[in-house]
């Protein structure tokens, strides 16, 4: 037992966490006694300090800091790679520095939170199935949709993109691992911490946080203690995001294989490069906004207290300066996935590769100039509205370039309409719709009427579900054979797609209508006139929920018993497919050399990368000729 | 042929979209232009969506992989500068046109009201609105908004606690009530009738119930209604020994603004007071069997018993502190008389 | 942070694959240095958000500025000089590491650390004598927010310097092995530079 507690792992994590709670208790009471604050023991104060500190103790216990502490104490540190790779499923529950293991950890944890977040959506729809009160009281309802959105944004869409990229990006650029493997592990382990903290808020006195995922002050300042769980959990999720983004940027800049110039990088790499720039620059803003809230809440600061000169609208400016770019953080990696899937399954080079890369960068730049479009009716100065409307609408241009280029990539291809491709094509249609409703929202006179209505809820889900989630499904199906070495069940994949596609539309399309007709969002009760549509929406949404169980079943069963996939089932040119499935422990025996573009389909004998040693297993299209 | 199909689909799509009954009734001067703007947006958007999906479906239909084509690749087309220029320019033009239109419309909507406009102060508190205005008969404060038809009005919107949002769907008017600042909105009601006032910004557990009404009246009716309300408001404070009836009614329909006591009428229907809100139960119905002492207990201690189908914590629990003893007594007497048929 | 990449090949028993292949260096920039530079961009944005708060509260909401009865500008200016001189000694330490001058390196890191601690001490002392707290007004909150955020960065910087000092005193830093000093050093320079901005906006403007 004592030996187990000394080893990094769950036992030590538990012991450290308990220790952490005690330390926080001592810290709180000690400080209060020192400054003569009555009462000396205050449970809220202990709780808030614990929320901040105990996760750090936990991370230390599980083993995220061991190496650095050894280094800091001046001892020799050897990299023995003993913690690389996973030999059994147990290894996925330990701190591991292998980017492929971390990728899988990310993806699985994110899906766990997707199912919890989705279950919350089911509860929301159950409550809204009819006017009046069905199951939950208004406060619980507010909590449920807040946690729904928070989990799906901060613990599903953002991290799962990081997870997919963690797995495939180093392979794609011919790197043996990420630039900072230990930082990578830390990034991952902060996620479950954040997610569990958010869920624990249900147990907080006064209920879970219930101010929406936007947590506007001063509502979030006055709210019961459950709000602090959001405020602090977001710090951990944000720190995780920033650390991963740094890691991606450094990896992409310093670890590309020889010959992998920027314009030979697959578009997924470009997409993650752009996203990481966004994360590094924008995420500190949400951290700051939540720091200010916690300072106001816990220490009586006055940032958002107008009675003492505070500025309520400042919260929204700071928040949206992150959270608008955040919507592109939730979309650009998906754009990358779609480019990979389309080029491979349409057997054609991506149409206008360079413009695809430049439009990503354009979206990054423009993304920082539009935040106030969430504030058209917030009471901010009128003169900001027209400039923000224009910059917002301009984003349709680079996005349009991407959409049209994808469509042109399909044109005259040889389209293999299998599951990943269906999701990709479905994505293009649904995202176009969601994007167009976004442009409508950008038009201030219309937004004045539809802001904070179900029209917004419709837009959100068309871009996040029809957009991000569709690309995630495309990507998961696409790289499933690479990650597991096995093929998924194609039939179930198609059923999953069609059920989701149809009932997704039945769920969210009518929301445009009831929104314009006047149904506000974030309400547990609504006027009689919206009853019929809400019933239809709720029923359809349950089918969407059930269809995701098909996906779950398919993934689990295929992972265990699916047919062998082989190294390159899609006949793709990019590097990750030129190694075995799943790839060997350090990806390559020797770093490959890149000799051409990533999507030279249809060019006879074209190769993207060549391997110095001619091993028989990684056979690529045409790659053998170069040996 | 692809073009023909797209045009037909676009026309069908546009007709379908325009045929849907999107907006609530047009209750104000700015409603019609906004609705027209929506139609324009629909006409522009549908063809864009149709173009993208039609091209995609066509490709899938025409070039999907057929048996025997498993090893085939498409032609290595890497791009076309001409096409790329076209699909950059066309959206740019569309965007330029739409934003210009929207900007002009917005300036119209924002433009200052004519001189001598009526000013209404809209105050949001958790979870009700109250409305203050100066009338010929004196200042009036009520839980229900009354407006004269065809007369420009300027709203000054404020909040006492957290952010709320003053939304009248029929007016296409929406603006946040932000603590610490006053936001404004101008428009002219153009239709007689009663419309919903909705709080559109999440403001806590009672947010869904922060729904009241606005009634647009003819100028004459407006003057009489306002005169009636002003007379009550003008009634002296209870300390000065005024008629308890008037105080009771005032508490019910207007609350006690000095202490932040929300008007009962903001949430409850009671025939005698003329209030019609549905956030809380209809008092005429639920209080039939209660006496004055019981009513007092329910007001002071609303969370002790909860009326079936409603939620705890929505009715303010602070009336014991925000109303003086005489005010509460007057209120209870007034309610007691009203629901038991003496009102 | 060190030795993140380019490890020597180590063999695994029972594993058919060997240590990782040596990654290709596709950029002249060292990965740790690039990493800390990007992190500093992130940190600047964090400060940026607090400067936004400053702007909104001082300019848009026009809360009284400065909070309280004037800020002790002279003390803060001396303090700024102290912090800036620590940047100089930091640089000296760095240069000494590259020249393998162990003694100068030790002297340098110790003075840097002491100067940094002095800054922190004076700052805390200033807090105790200001006569207002964050609860006083929004301006006061901004004052404590910005200087406190900077103070927290000084603490982190000192922690990193401490780690470097430990390694220096154990003789683990030299011309070929100076990333563990260089990276904390870059961060320390950033902390100092940030103070100039904070000092200017808070005390001078
Ligand atoms: C993945 C996430 C994502 C993405 C990608 C987007 C993309 C866009 N969003 Fe969206 N948005 C959200 C997620 C997202 N949004 C969320 C979560 C909210 C609500 C937050 C909350 O309050 O809770 C929101 C809210 C929101 C608002 C605020 C509404 C309000 O609260 O009042 C606005 C207003 O301008 C807006 C606009 C846009 C625009 C213009 C785009 C553009 O980027 C879209 C560009 C794409 C296209 C236009 C389609 C393809 C282009 C063509 C085919 C070319 C031709 C097209 C034209 C010429 C029109 N969004
Ligand atoms: C990636 C983001 C994402 C995703 C995927 C979803 C998915 C869904 N969302 Fe969500 N949603 C948001 C992001 C997202 N949402 C955001 C940002 C908001 C704004 C919140 C705010 O205002 O603060 C929001 C708000 C929101 C609302 C408005 C709440 C309100 O304003 O009052 C509604 C209402 O219908 C809703 C519904 C749904 C539904 C039915 C799904 C479905 O697609 C979910 C599908 C379900 C699953 C995948 C669950 C898995 C299935 C099971 C566990 C099996 C159980 C099955 C049964 C019981 C039938 N969402
Ligand atoms: Cu008031 Cu919502
Ligand atoms: Cu946005």
Coordinates of C-alpha atoms and ligand atoms in Angstrom, one line a residue, chain A residues 213-214 320 324 327-328 330-331 373-374 376 392-393 395-396 399-400 403-404 431-432 435-436 438-439 441-442 447 451-452 456 459-460 463-464 468 521-522, chain B residues 48 52 91 94-95, ligand 1:
Chain A
X213 CA -22.7 28.9 -20.8
X214 CA -22.1 32.6 -21.2
X320 CA -17.0 37.4 -26.3
X324 CA -16.5 34.4 -30.7
X327 CA -16.7 29.2 -32.3
X328 CA -14.0 29.1 -34.9
X330 CA -14.8 24.7 -32.7
X331 CA -15.0 24.8 -36.4
X373 CA -22.1 40.8 -32.8
X374 CA -23.2 38.9 -29.7
X376 CA -26.2 44.0 -30.7
X392 CA -19.0 39.7 -39.3
X393 CA -20.6 39.4 -42.7
X395 CA -16.4 36.2 -42.7
X396 CA -18.8 34.6 -45.1
X399 CA -15.8 30.5 -45.5
X400 CA -17.6 30.6 -48.8
X403 CA -17.4 25.6 -49.2
X404 CA -17.1 26.2 -52.9
X431 CA -23.0 24.1 -42.2
X432 CA -24.0 26.2 -45.2
X435 CA -23.6 29.8 -41.8
X436 CA -26.3 31.6 -43.7
X438 CA -25.3 33.4 -39.0
X439 CA -25.1 36.0 -41.7
X441 CA -28.0 37.3 -37.5
X442 CA -25.1 39.6 -38.4
X447 CA -30.9 40.4 -35.0
X451 CA -31.6 37.8 -30.7
X452 CA -32.1 35.5 -27.6
X456 CA -30.3 31.6 -32.2
X459 CA -28.2 28.7 -35.6
X460 CA -26.1 27.3 -32.7
X463 CA -23.2 25.2 -36.9
X464 CA -22.2 23.1 -33.8
X468 CA -18.7 20.6 -35.7
X521 CA -34.5 30.9 -25.5
X522 CA -33.5 29.7 -22.0
Chain B
X48 CA -27.0 30.2 -52.1
X52 CA -24.3 24.5 -52.9
X91 CA -20.3 36.7 -52.2
X94 CA -23.9 40.1 -52.0
X95 CA -22.5 41.0 -48.6
Ligands
LIG1 C1 -19.2 26.3 -34.7 C2 -19.7 27.4 -34.2 C3 -20.1 28.6 -34.9 C4 -19.8 29.1 -36.2 C5 -18.9 28.5 -37.2 C6 -20.6 30.3 -36.3 C7 -20.5 31.1 -37.5 C8 -21.1 32.3 -37.6 N1 -21.9 32.9 -36.7 FE1 -22.5 32.1 -34.9 N2 -22.9 31.5 -33.1 C9 -22.5 30.3 -32.5 C10 -21.6 29.4 -33.1 C11 -21.1 29.5 -34.3 N3 -21.3 30.5 -35.2 C12 -23.0 30.2 -31.2 C13 -22.7 29.1 -30.2 C14 -23.8 31.3 -30.9 C15 -24.6 31.7 -29.7 C16 -23.9 32.0 -28.5 C17 -24.8 32.3 -27.3 O1 -25.4 33.4 -27.2 O2 -25.1 31.3 -26.6 C18 -23.7 32.1 -32.1 C19 -24.3 33.4 -32.3 C20 -24.1 34.2 -33.4 C21 -24.6 35.6 -33.4 C22 -25.2 36.3 -32.2 C23 -26.7 36.3 -32.3 C24 -27.3 36.9 -31.1 O3 -27.0 36.4 -29.9 O4 -28.1 37.8 -31.2 C25 -24.2 36.1 -34.6 C26 -24.5 37.4 -35.1 O5 -23.9 37.9 -35.9 C27 -23.6 35.0 -35.4 C28 -23.1 35.1 -36.7 C29 -22.3 34.1 -37.3 C30 -21.7 34.3 -38.6 C31 -21.9 35.4 -39.5 C32 -21.0 33.1 -38.8 C33 -20.1 32.8 -40.0 O6 -18.8 32.4 -39.7 C34 -20.8 31.9 -41.0 C35 -20.1 31.8 -42.3 C36 -20.5 30.7 -43.2 C37 -21.4 30.9 -44.3 C38 -22.0 32.2 -44.6 C39 -21.8 29.7 -45.1 C40 -20.9 29.4 -46.3 C41 -20.7 30.5 -47.2 C42 -21.1 30.6 -48.5 C43 -21.8 29.4 -49.1 C44 -20.8 31.8 -49.3 C45 -21.9 32.6 -49.7 C46 -22.7 33.1 -48.6 C47 -23.2 34.4 -48.4 C48 -22.9 35.4 -49.4 C49 -24.2 34.7 -47.3 N4 -23.5 33.9 -34.6

